Coordinates of C-alpha atoms and ligand atoms in Angstrom, one line a residue:
X1 CA -0.2 0.0 0.0
X2 CA 1.4 3.3 -0.8
X3 CA 2.4 5.6 2.0
X4 CA -0.5 7.6 3.6
X5 CA -0.6 11.4 3.1
X6 CA -1.5 13.9 6.2
X7 CA -4.8 14.1 4.9
X8 CA -5.3 10.5 5.0
X9 CA -3.8 10.5 8.5
X10 CA -5.8 13.1 9.9
X11 CA -8.8 11.5 8.6
X12 CA -7.8 8.3 10.4
X13 CA -7.3 10.1 13.3
X14 CA -10.2 11.6 13.6
X15 CA -12.2 8.2 12.5
X16 CA -10.8 7.0 15.8
X17 CA -12.3 9.7 17.5
X18 CA -15.7 8.4 16.6
X19 CA -16.5 11.3 13.9
X20 CA -18.9 10.5 11.2
X21 CA -18.8 13.5 9.0
X22 CA -17.5 16.7 8.5
X23 CA -19.5 20.0 7.3
X24 CA -18.1 22.0 5.1
X25 CA -17.7 23.4 1.7
X26 CA -14.8 22.0 -0.9
X27 CA -12.4 24.5 -1.8
X28 CA -8.7 23.9 -3.9
X29 CA -6.4 23.9 -0.4
X30 CA -9.0 21.6 1.0
X31 CA -8.7 18.9 -1.8
X32 CA -6.3 16.5 -0.7
X33 CA -8.8 16.2 2.5
X34 CA -11.6 16.0 0.6
X35 CA -10.2 13.2 -1.2
X36 CA -9.1 11.0 1.8
X37 CA -12.8 11.1 3.0
X38 CA -14.2 10.1 -0.6
X39 CA -11.7 6.7 -0.1
X40 CA -12.5 6.3 3.5
X41 CA -14.9 4.3 5.0
X42 CA -17.5 5.8 7.9
X43 CA -17.1 9.1 7.6
X44 CA -19.0 11.4 5.2
X45 CA -18.6 15.0 3.5
X46 CA -21.7 16.8 4.4
X47 CA -21.8 19.6 2.0
X48 CA -23.4 23.2 2.9
X49 CA -23.7 26.2 1.3
X50 CA -21.9 28.3 3.6
X51 CA -19.1 27.6 5.9
X52 CA -20.7 29.6 8.2
X53 CA -23.6 26.9 8.3
X54 CA -20.7 24.4 9.0
X55 CA -19.4 25.6 11.8
X56 CA -23.3 26.5 13.3
X57 CA -24.1 22.7 12.3
X58 CA -20.8 21.0 14.0
X59 CA -21.3 23.3 17.2
X60 CA -24.8 21.8 17.4
X61 CA -23.9 18.4 17.0
X62 CA -21.1 18.7 19.9
X63 CA -23.4 20.4 21.9
X64 CA -26.1 18.3 22.1
X65 CA -23.9 15.0 22.1
X66 CA -21.1 16.4 23.6
X67 CA -19.0 14.3 21.2
X68 CA -16.1 16.0 18.7
X69 CA -17.8 17.5 15.9
X70 CA -16.2 18.8 12.7
X71 CA -16.1 21.4 10.4
X72 CA -13.6 22.6 7.3
X73 CA -13.4 25.7 5.1
X74 CA -10.8 26.5 2.2
X75 CA -8.0 29.0 2.5
X76 CA -9.5 33.0 2.9
X77 CA -12.8 33.7 2.5
X78 CA -13.7 29.8 3.4
X79 CA -11.9 30.6 6.6
X80 CA -13.6 33.6 7.2
X81 CA -16.8 32.1 6.6
X82 CA -16.2 29.8 9.7
X83 CA -15.9 32.7 12.3
X84 CA -19.6 33.0 13.4
X85 CA -20.2 29.7 13.9
X86 CA -17.0 29.2 16.0
X87 CA -17.9 31.9 18.1
X88 CA -20.9 30.3 19.0
X89 CA -19.4 26.9 19.6
X90 CA -16.4 28.5 21.7
X91 CA -18.6 30.4 23.7
X92 CA -21.1 27.3 24.5
X93 CA -18.4 25.5 25.2
X94 CA -18.8 22.9 22.3
X95 CA -15.9 20.7 21.4
X96 CA -15.7 21.2 17.5
X97 CA -12.3 20.9 15.6
X98 CA -12.1 23.4 12.6
X99 CA -9.9 22.5 10.0
X100 CA -8.8 25.5 8.5
X101 CA -6.9 25.1 5.1
X102 CA -4.5 27.4 4.0
X103 CA -2.8 28.8 0.9
X104 CA 0.4 27.2 -0.2
X105 CA 3.3 27.4 2.6
X106 CA 5.9 28.7 0.4
X107 CA 3.5 31.7 -0.4
X108 CA 2.5 32.3 3.4
X109 CA 3.6 36.1 4.1
X110 CA 3.5 37.2 0.1
X111 CA 0.3 38.8 -0.1
X112 CA -0.9 35.7 -2.1
X113 CA -4.1 35.6 -3.5
X114 CA -6.7 34.6 -0.8
X115 CA -4.1 34.9 1.9
X116 CA -5.5 35.3 5.5
X117 CA -3.8 34.7 8.5
X118 CA -5.5 31.9 10.5
X119 CA -3.6 31.5 13.4
X120 CA -4.5 35.0 14.2
X121 CA -7.8 34.9 12.8
X122 CA -9.0 32.5 15.2
X123 CA -7.4 33.1 18.1
X124 CA -10.6 34.4 20.1
X125 CA -12.8 32.0 19.0
X126 CA -10.5 28.7 19.8
X127 CA -8.6 27.1 22.7
X128 CA -6.0 26.2 20.5
X129 CA -5.1 26.8 17.1
X130 CA -1.9 26.2 15.4
X131 CA -0.4 25.8 11.5
X132 CA 0.6 22.4 10.4
X133 CA 3.9 23.4 8.2
X134 CA 5.4 20.1 8.1
X135 CA 4.4 16.7 7.9
X136 CA 6.3 15.3 11.1
X137 CA 4.2 17.5 13.4
X138 CA 1.2 15.3 12.6
X139 CA -0.5 13.2 13.9
X140 CA 0.4 14.8 17.0
X141 CA -0.8 18.2 16.4
X142 CA -4.0 16.5 15.5
X143 CA -4.5 14.7 18.5
X144 CA -3.7 18.0 20.4
X145 CA -6.2 20.1 18.8
X146 CA -8.7 17.0 19.5
X147 CA -7.8 16.5 23.3
X148 CA -8.1 20.4 23.5
X149 CA -11.3 21.0 22.3
X150 CA -12.8 17.7 24.1
X151 CA -10.8 18.4 27.1
X152 CA -11.6 22.1 27.7
X153 CA -14.5 22.3 25.9
X154 CA -14.7 24.3 22.9
X155 CA -12.8 24.8 19.4
X156 CA -9.3 23.9 18.2
X157 CA -8.3 24.9 14.8
X158 CA -5.8 23.0 12.6
X159 CA -4.1 25.5 10.0
X160 CA -3.4 23.2 7.0
X161 CA -1.7 24.4 3.8
X162 CA -2.8 22.3 1.0
X163 CA 0.6 21.1 -0.1
X164 CA 1.0 20.1 3.6
X165 CA -1.9 18.0 3.3
X166 CA -1.0 16.3 0.3
X167 CA 2.4 15.2 1.4
X168 CA 3.2 12.0 2.5
X169 CA 3.1 11.2 6.5
X170 CA 6.1 11.5 8.2
X171 CA 5.4 9.1 11.1
X172 CA 3.0 5.8 11.4
X173 CA -0.2 6.5 12.7
X174 CA -0.6 6.3 16.1
X175 CA -2.9 3.5 17.6
X176 CA -5.4 4.1 19.9
X177 CA -8.2 7.0 19.9
X178 CA -7.4 10.1 21.7
X179 CA -9.9 10.4 24.5
X180 CA -11.0 12.4 27.2
X181 CA -13.5 11.3 29.6
X182 CA -13.8 14.3 31.7
X183 CA -14.0 13.6 35.4
X184 CA -16.5 15.8 37.8
X185 CA -15.0 18.2 39.8
X186 CA -15.1 17.6 43.5
X187 CA -15.4 20.7 45.8
X188 CA -12.9 20.9 48.7
X189 CA -14.0 20.2 52.0
X190 CA -13.5 23.4 53.5
X191 CA -15.6 25.4 51.2
X192 CA -18.3 22.7 51.3
X193 CA -18.4 23.0 55.3
X194 CA -19.0 26.9 55.0
X195 CA -21.4 26.9 52.0
X196 CA -23.3 24.3 54.7
X197 CA -23.1 26.6 57.1
X198 CA -23.8 29.8 55.3
X199 CA -26.9 27.7 54.3
X200 CA -28.0 27.1 57.3
X201 CA -27.5 30.6 58.7
X202 CA -29.2 32.1 56.1
X203 CA -33.4 33.1 56.9
X204 CA -33.9 32.7 52.9
X205 CA -32.1 31.3 50.1
X206 CA -32.8 31.4 46.5
X207 CA -31.3 28.9 43.8
X208 CA -30.4 30.5 40.2
X209 CA -29.6 27.9 37.9
X210 CA -27.8 28.0 34.9
X211 CA -26.8 25.2 32.3
X212 CA -24.1 24.0 34.7
X213 CA -27.3 22.0 36.4
X214 CA -27.4 19.5 33.6
X215 CA -27.8 16.4 35.8
X216 CA -28.5 17.7 38.9
X217 CA -32.0 17.9 38.9
X218 CA -32.3 15.5 41.7
X219 CA -29.9 17.2 44.1
X220 CA -31.3 20.9 43.3
X221 CA -34.6 19.8 44.0
X222 CA -33.3 18.1 47.2
X223 CA -31.5 21.5 48.6
X224 CA -34.6 23.0 47.6
X225 CA -36.4 21.0 50.0
X226 CA -34.3 21.4 52.7
X227 CA -34.1 25.1 52.4
X228 CA -37.3 26.0 51.3
X229 CA -35.9 28.0 48.2
X230 CA -37.4 29.1 45.4
X231 CA -35.5 28.0 41.9
X232 CA -34.9 30.8 39.3
X233 CA -33.2 30.1 36.2
X234 CA -31.4 31.6 33.2
X235 CA -32.6 31.4 29.5
X236 CA -29.8 28.1 29.2
X237 CA -30.7 26.4 32.4
X238 CA -34.4 26.3 31.8
X239 CA -34.3 23.2 29.8
X240 CA -32.5 21.3 32.4
X241 CA -34.5 22.9 35.6
X242 CA -37.5 23.9 34.9
X243 CA -39.5 20.5 34.4
X244 CA -40.9 18.7 37.6
X245 CA -40.2 21.8 39.7
X246 CA -42.1 22.7 42.6
X247 CA -40.1 25.7 43.6
X248 CA -40.0 27.2 40.1
X249 CA -39.9 31.3 40.0
X250 CA -39.0 31.7 36.4
X251 CA -36.5 33.0 34.8
X252 CA -34.0 36.3 35.0
X253 CA -32.7 38.4 32.1
X254 CA -33.9 40.5 29.7
X255 CA -36.4 38.1 28.4
X256 CA -37.2 37.2 32.0
X257 CA -40.8 36.5 33.4
X258 CA -42.3 35.5 36.8
X259 CA -40.6 36.1 40.3
X260 CA -37.3 35.4 39.7
X261 CA -35.9 38.8 39.8
X262 CA -37.7 39.2 43.1
X263 CA -36.5 36.2 44.8
X264 CA -33.2 36.7 43.7
X265 CA -33.4 40.3 45.3
X266 CA -35.5 39.3 48.3
X267 CA -33.5 36.7 49.5
X268 CA -31.0 36.6 52.5
X269 CA -28.8 34.7 50.3
X270 CA -28.7 33.9 46.6
X271 CA -26.7 30.8 45.3
X272 CA -25.7 30.7 41.4
X273 CA -25.7 27.4 40.5
X274 CA -23.5 26.5 37.0
X275 CA -24.5 29.8 35.8
X276 CA -22.5 32.7 34.1
X277 CA -25.3 34.6 33.6
X278 CA -23.8 37.9 31.8
X279 CA -26.4 40.5 32.8
X280 CA -25.0 41.7 35.8
X281 CA -28.0 44.1 36.1
X282 CA -30.5 41.6 37.0
X283 CA -28.2 40.5 40.1
X284 CA -28.9 41.8 43.4
X285 CA -25.1 42.2 44.6
X286 CA -26.1 41.3 47.7
X287 CA -24.9 38.0 49.9
X288 CA -24.2 35.7 47.0
X289 CA -22.3 32.5 46.7
X290 CA -21.6 31.0 43.5
X291 CA -21.1 27.2 42.4
X292 CA -19.1 26.4 39.4
X293 CA -16.6 23.9 37.6
X294 CA -14.7 26.7 36.0
X295 CA -13.2 28.7 38.4
X296 CA -12.5 31.4 36.3
X297 CA -16.2 31.8 36.4
X298 CA -16.5 32.4 40.1
X299 CA -17.3 36.4 41.2
X300 CA -17.3 37.6 37.3
X301 CA -20.5 38.7 37.3
X302 CA -21.0 39.8 41.0
X303 CA -19.1 40.1 44.3
X304 CA -19.2 36.8 46.2
X305 CA -19.0 35.8 49.9
X306 CA -18.1 32.4 48.8
X307 CA -17.0 31.0 45.5
X308 CA -17.0 27.4 45.1
X309 CA -15.2 25.4 42.5
X310 CA -16.7 22.3 41.5
X311 CA -19.4 20.6 39.7
X312 CA -22.8 21.5 40.7
X313 CA -24.1 17.7 41.5
X314 CA -21.0 16.9 42.9
X315 CA -21.1 20.0 45.3
X316 CA -24.5 19.5 46.2
X317 CA -24.2 15.8 46.9
X318 CA -21.4 17.1 49.1
X319 CA -23.4 19.6 50.9
X320 CA -26.7 18.0 51.2
X321 CA -25.7 15.9 54.4
X322 CA -24.5 18.8 56.3
X323 CA -27.9 21.1 55.3
X324 CA -30.3 21.4 58.0
X325 CA -33.9 21.2 57.3
X326 CA -35.5 24.6 57.5
X327 CA -38.9 24.9 59.1
X328 CA -40.0 28.3 57.7
X329 CA -41.7 28.2 54.5
X330 CA -43.3 31.1 54.1
X331 CA -40.6 32.6 51.6
X332 CA -40.9 30.1 49.1
X333 CA -44.8 30.4 49.7
X334 CA -44.8 34.2 49.0
X335 CA -42.7 33.8 46.0
X336 CA -44.6 30.7 44.5
X337 CA -47.6 33.1 44.9
X338 CA -46.2 36.0 43.4
X339 CA -44.8 33.9 40.9
X340 CA -48.4 32.8 39.8
X341 CA -49.5 36.2 40.1
X342 CA -47.0 37.7 37.8
X343 CA -48.2 35.2 35.2
X344 CA -51.6 35.4 35.7
X345 CA -51.6 39.1 35.0
X346 CA -49.5 39.1 32.1
X347 CA -51.3 36.2 30.7
X348 CA -55.1 38.1 31.7
X349 CA -53.8 40.9 29.8
X350 CA -52.3 39.7 27.1
X351 CA -53.4 36.7 25.4
X352 CA -57.5 37.4 25.3
X353 CA -58.5 36.3 21.6
X354 CA -55.2 35.3 20.9
X355 CA -56.6 32.4 18.8
X356 CA -58.7 34.8 16.6
X357 CA -56.4 37.8 16.1
X358 CA -55.3 38.7 12.5
X359 CA -52.2 38.9 11.6
X360 CA -51.5 35.6 13.3
X361 CA -50.1 36.5 17.1
X362 CA -46.6 34.9 17.2
X363 CA -47.3 33.5 20.9
X364 CA -50.3 31.5 19.7
X365 CA -47.7 29.9 17.0
X366 CA -45.5 29.1 19.9
X367 CA -48.1 28.0 22.1
X368 CA -49.4 25.5 19.5
X369 CA -46.0 24.5 18.4
X370 CA -45.3 23.6 22.3
X371 CA -48.5 21.5 21.8
X372 CA -47.6 19.7 18.9
X373 CA -44.3 19.0 19.0
X374 CA -42.7 15.7 20.3
X375 CA -42.0 15.2 24.1
X376 CA -38.4 14.5 23.1
X377 CA -38.4 17.1 20.1
X378 CA -34.9 19.2 20.0
X379 CA -35.8 23.1 19.1
X380 CA -33.1 25.1 17.7
X381 CA -34.0 29.0 18.1
X382 CA -32.9 32.0 16.3
X383 CA -31.9 35.0 17.8
X384 CA -34.3 37.5 17.7
X385 CA -37.7 37.6 18.8
X386 CA -37.8 33.4 18.5
X387 CA -35.7 33.5 21.8
X388 CA -38.8 35.0 23.5
X389 CA -40.9 32.7 22.5
X390 CA -39.0 29.7 23.2
X391 CA -38.3 31.0 26.4
X392 CA -41.8 31.2 27.2
X393 CA -43.5 28.5 25.8
X394 CA -41.6 25.4 24.9
X395 CA -42.3 23.6 27.9
X396 CA -39.4 21.7 29.2
X397 CA -39.9 17.5 29.7
X398 CA -36.3 16.8 30.8
X399 CA -35.9 15.3 27.4
X400 CA -36.6 18.0 24.9
X401 CA -33.6 20.2 24.2
X402 CA -33.6 23.8 23.4
X403 CA -30.6 25.3 21.9
X404 CA -29.7 29.0 20.1
X405 CA -26.8 31.3 19.7
X406 CA -27.9 32.1 23.6
X407 CA -24.4 33.6 24.3
X408 CA -23.0 34.9 20.9
X409 CA -26.4 35.8 20.0
X410 CA -26.0 35.6 16.2
X411 CA -28.4 35.8 13.9
X412 CA -29.5 33.0 11.3
X413 CA -28.3 29.8 13.8
X414 CA -31.5 28.2 13.8
X415 CA -31.7 26.3 10.6
X416 CA -27.9 25.1 10.6
X417 CA -28.0 24.2 14.2
X418 CA -30.7 21.9 13.3
X419 CA -28.7 20.7 10.4
X420 CA -26.5 19.4 12.9
X421 CA -29.0 18.3 15.3
X422 CA -30.7 16.0 12.4
X423 CA -27.3 14.4 11.7
X424 CA -26.5 14.0 15.8
X425 CA -30.3 12.5 16.5
X426 CA -31.7 11.3 13.2
X427 CA -34.8 9.6 14.8
X428 CA -35.7 12.6 16.7
X429 CA -38.1 15.4 15.6
X430 CA -35.9 18.3 15.1
X431 CA -37.7 21.6 15.0
X432 CA -35.9 25.1 13.4
X433 CA -38.0 28.0 14.8
X434 CA -36.4 30.8 12.7
X435 CA -37.0 34.5 11.9
X436 CA -37.6 35.8 8.4
X437 CA -34.5 37.7 8.9
X438 CA -32.7 34.6 10.5
X439 CA -33.7 32.4 7.7
X440 CA -33.2 34.5 4.9
X441 CA -29.7 35.3 6.1
X442 CA -28.4 31.8 5.4
X443 CA -31.6 30.9 3.0
X444 CA -29.1 29.0 0.9
X445 CA -29.1 26.4 3.7
X446 CA -32.6 25.5 2.8
X447 CA -31.0 23.6 -0.3
X448 CA -28.6 21.9 2.0
X449 CA -31.3 20.6 4.1
X450 CA -33.3 19.5 0.8
X451 CA -30.1 17.9 -0.6
X452 CA -29.4 15.6 2.5
X453 CA -33.5 15.3 2.9
X454 CA -33.0 16.1 6.5
X455 CA -36.3 15.7 8.0
X456 CA -36.4 19.3 9.8
X457 CA -39.7 21.1 10.7
X458 CA -39.0 24.9 9.8
X459 CA -41.2 27.4 11.9
X460 CA -41.0 30.5 10.1
X461 CA -42.1 33.6 12.2
X462 CA -42.6 35.1 8.9
X463 CA -43.3 39.2 10.2
X464 CA -41.4 40.8 7.6
X465 CA -39.1 42.8 10.2
X466 CA -36.5 42.5 12.1
X467 CA -38.4 42.1 15.0
X468 CA -36.1 42.3 17.9
X469 CA -34.5 45.4 16.8
X470 CA -38.0 47.0 15.9
X471 CA -38.9 46.6 19.5
X472 CA -35.4 47.6 21.1
X473 CA -35.6 50.8 19.0
X474 CA -39.1 51.3 20.6
X475 CA -38.0 50.8 23.9
X476 CA -35.0 53.2 23.5
X477 CA -37.1 55.5 22.1
X478 CA -36.0 55.9 18.6
X479 CA -38.6 55.6 15.8
X480 CA -38.2 52.5 13.8
X481 CA -35.9 52.7 10.8
X482 CA -34.8 50.3 8.4
X483 CA -36.2 47.0 10.6
X484 CA -39.3 46.5 8.0
X485 CA -38.1 44.4 4.9
X486 CA -41.5 43.2 3.9
X487 CA -43.1 39.8 4.0
X488 CA -41.7 37.1 1.7
X489 CA -42.9 34.1 0.3
X490 CA -40.7 32.0 2.3
X491 CA -43.0 28.9 1.7
X492 CA -42.8 29.8 -1.8
X493 CA -38.7 29.8 -1.5
X494 CA -38.7 26.3 0.7
X495 CA -41.0 24.7 -2.4
X496 CA -38.3 26.1 -4.8
X497 CA -35.5 24.8 -3.1
X498 CA -37.3 21.4 -3.0
X499 CA -38.9 21.4 0.5
X500 CA -42.5 20.9 0.9
X501 CA -44.2 24.0 2.6
X502 CA -47.2 25.9 3.2
X503 CA -48.4 29.7 4.2
X504 CA -50.5 30.4 6.9
X505 CA -52.1 34.0 7.4
X506 CA -55.5 32.7 9.3
X507 CA -55.5 31.4 12.9
X508 CA -58.3 29.3 12.1
X509 CA -55.7 27.4 10.1
X510 CA -52.5 27.3 12.1
X511 CA -53.4 24.3 14.5
X512 CA -53.9 22.0 11.3
X513 CA -50.9 23.7 9.2
X514 CA -48.5 23.0 12.3
X515 CA -49.8 19.4 12.7
X516 CA -49.1 18.8 9.3
X517 CA -45.6 20.4 9.6
X518 CA -44.6 18.3 12.7
X519 CA -46.0 15.1 11.5
X520 CA -44.7 15.0 7.7
X521 CA -42.1 12.3 7.1
X522 CA -39.5 14.8 5.4
X523 CA -38.7 18.3 5.9
X524 CA -40.7 20.9 5.9
X525 CA -41.2 24.8 6.1
X526 CA -44.5 26.6 8.0
X527 CA -44.2 29.8 6.4
X528 CA -46.5 32.0 9.3
X529 CA -47.1 35.1 8.6
X530 CA -47.0 36.9 12.3
X531 CA -48.1 40.3 13.7
X532 CA -45.0 42.4 13.6
X533 CA -46.7 44.7 16.4
X534 CA -47.1 41.6 18.6
X535 CA -45.5 43.4 21.5
X536 CA -46.4 47.3 22.2
X537 CA -44.9 49.3 24.8
X538 CA -48.0 49.8 27.5
X539 CA -49.3 53.5 28.2
X540 CA -48.1 53.8 31.8
X541 CA -44.4 53.7 30.6
X542 CA -42.3 56.4 31.9
X543 CA -40.0 58.7 30.1
X544 CA -36.9 57.3 32.2
X545 CA -37.8 53.9 31.5
X546 CA -38.1 54.6 27.8
X547 CA -34.4 55.9 28.0
X548 CA -31.6 53.5 27.2
X549 CA -32.5 49.8 27.1
X550 CA -34.1 50.2 30.8
X551 CA -34.5 47.2 32.8
X552 CA -38.1 48.0 33.9
X553 CA -38.8 49.0 30.4
X554 CA -37.3 45.9 29.0
X555 CA -39.3 44.2 31.3
X556 CA -42.8 45.2 30.7
X557 CA -42.2 45.3 26.9
X558 CA -41.7 42.0 27.0
X559 CA -44.0 40.9 29.5
X560 CA -46.0 38.9 27.1
X561 CA -47.9 35.7 27.6
X562 CA -46.1 32.5 29.4
X563 CA -48.1 29.4 28.0
X564 CA -48.2 26.2 30.2
X565 CA -45.9 27.8 32.7
X566 CA -49.3 29.2 34.4
X567 CA -50.5 25.9 35.0
X568 CA -47.2 25.1 36.3
X569 CA -47.1 28.1 38.6
X570 CA -50.9 27.7 39.4
X571 CA -50.1 23.5 40.5
X572 CA -47.4 24.6 42.7
X573 CA -49.7 27.3 44.5
X574 CA -52.4 24.7 44.6
X575 CA -50.1 22.5 46.9
X576 CA -49.3 24.9 49.2
X577 CA -48.8 24.9 51.8
X578 CA -46.1 22.1 51.6
X579 CA -45.8 19.8 53.7
X580 CA -42.5 20.1 55.7
X581 CA -40.0 17.7 55.4
X582 CA -39.1 15.7 59.0
Ligands
TPP601 C1 -25.2 38.4 12.7 C2 -26.0 39.5 13.5 N1 -26.5 40.3 12.8 C3 -27.3 41.5 13.4 C4 -27.9 40.8 14.5 C5 -28.6 42.2 15.4 N2 -29.9 41.3 15.7 C6 -30.6 40.8 16.5 S1 -32.1 40.1 16.1 C7 -32.1 41.0 15.0 C8 -33.4 41.1 14.3 C9 -33.8 39.2 14.0 O1 -35.1 39.5 13.2 P1 -35.6 38.3 12.5 O2 -34.6 37.2 12.3 O3 -36.5 38.8 11.5 O4 -36.5 37.8 13.9 P2 -37.7 38.6 14.6 O5 -36.9 39.5 15.8 O6 -38.2 39.3 13.6 O7 -38.4 37.5 15.2 C10 -31.0 41.4 14.5 C11 -31.0 42.3 13.4 C12 -27.3 40.1 15.2 N3 -27.6 39.6 16.4 N4 -26.4 39.1 14.5

């Protein structure tokens, strides 16, 4: 057999880690790599229309499965297109390897055609980014990039000049997969004791949960039961903690709702569990304890009286035996009542005849989708108002997943995220909640969905505007300008791309159309013509609130409906007074 090339060796290394596909778009300098894939069993090339989508798809696959996902872009512009999705992956801690091919090595530094400097370009959106300039560096650098992406959680980049990819391997392939099985971070004994003392001496404690509570639902509930603690969450924490939760007081942040804000501010002690919640203006800056598996996050949003380096599950398991049962549950009861009241008020004020409203109310669309979607559906959510609809209407079940560009906040993420999700979970229902701005920003990916026949259900909230920005302008006191691009025929565009689709503008037709969409065997696009004025500034808003992106104004403006959360809140209040645990 002829000597394998560096490209062959790289693909072989990826196979050893279990990589089954590379998302990308072929191009000159990538050719040796693409050819190696063509000749290798068990790994496929997933052709997308824009490298940005390749990076988003890999980010979604990695984020959902926790396994390494790979994307690739050719030199220069193929690389720069990757950036957006790589920022998303890096911020989310999704283990992604980017194969950034490069101009011929002898031309580097000459201002050659398509020349960029990828090692500089990707610095900020990766943990590791190295140029492979000679064959003898491989397969070692490939292993380090993979190990870093998996071990640190985020992006590794290999910069690969086409000529180097084509060279014969200098070292034999290394047997045995590079592997990281991440251990749990156990907290130290002393911080655990101090944590217990503070929990025991505080009169009232609120728990605020982020994505770091994944896998620790039972432990959080046990602590809440002992302390009679309200439990609030961030947007990323919602899917892991809001289900089966008799202590739920809703969400904090710009899209927040319910009594989370009050519970955080009125408690004696706030405990941040696995959250790097960025909006420090929503935190009380009072007595706060934070638990996180990444010590660099401790105290970076708010001063702490105790920071604990540890996984949430491991830390709570360690502290639980030392936590005394509190007897006074009045703070929790008050917060649960406040939560229920807050939700009831907004629903009463808002959702009156939502089922008959024309243009269709986006909240009605989200509610209908929530009712008809599978219990284990994966929702990908566009940046923009879809974030609000998903936060309020997609009911977590413990098995559903909801991902978006929640940390990087890039538009156009939902469809390419859905592509990665469809590969990660071919048997689950994948739903892309897309804004019309977001969808059309990477419109070519409809062709990717059609080409690979990915059974993604795209629900387009087609309000003919950049709704979130329209709202921002309104809240800031600017007249809306350049936000309304008009309603396009998204269903027609989908059909032209080879995806069945239908448009709905009568609310009476919505439920049936949604049923058809979510139950269709293949890809489908439901183009719902929604109301761009769905949210309006209430009349009592003050000038001070309107100035800037004021907290109170935003909260009031965003106080729309809240879907099934009201039922949950009502059920929790019905159970009051709760029996105190012995
Ligand atoms: C790439 C990128 N460009 C611009 C923005 C700023 N931005 C955030 S949301 C938004 C509007 C999104 O519009 P659309 O997808 O139609 O959703 P809607 O808010 O109308 O539901 C814009 C322009 C961004 N976050 N990302």
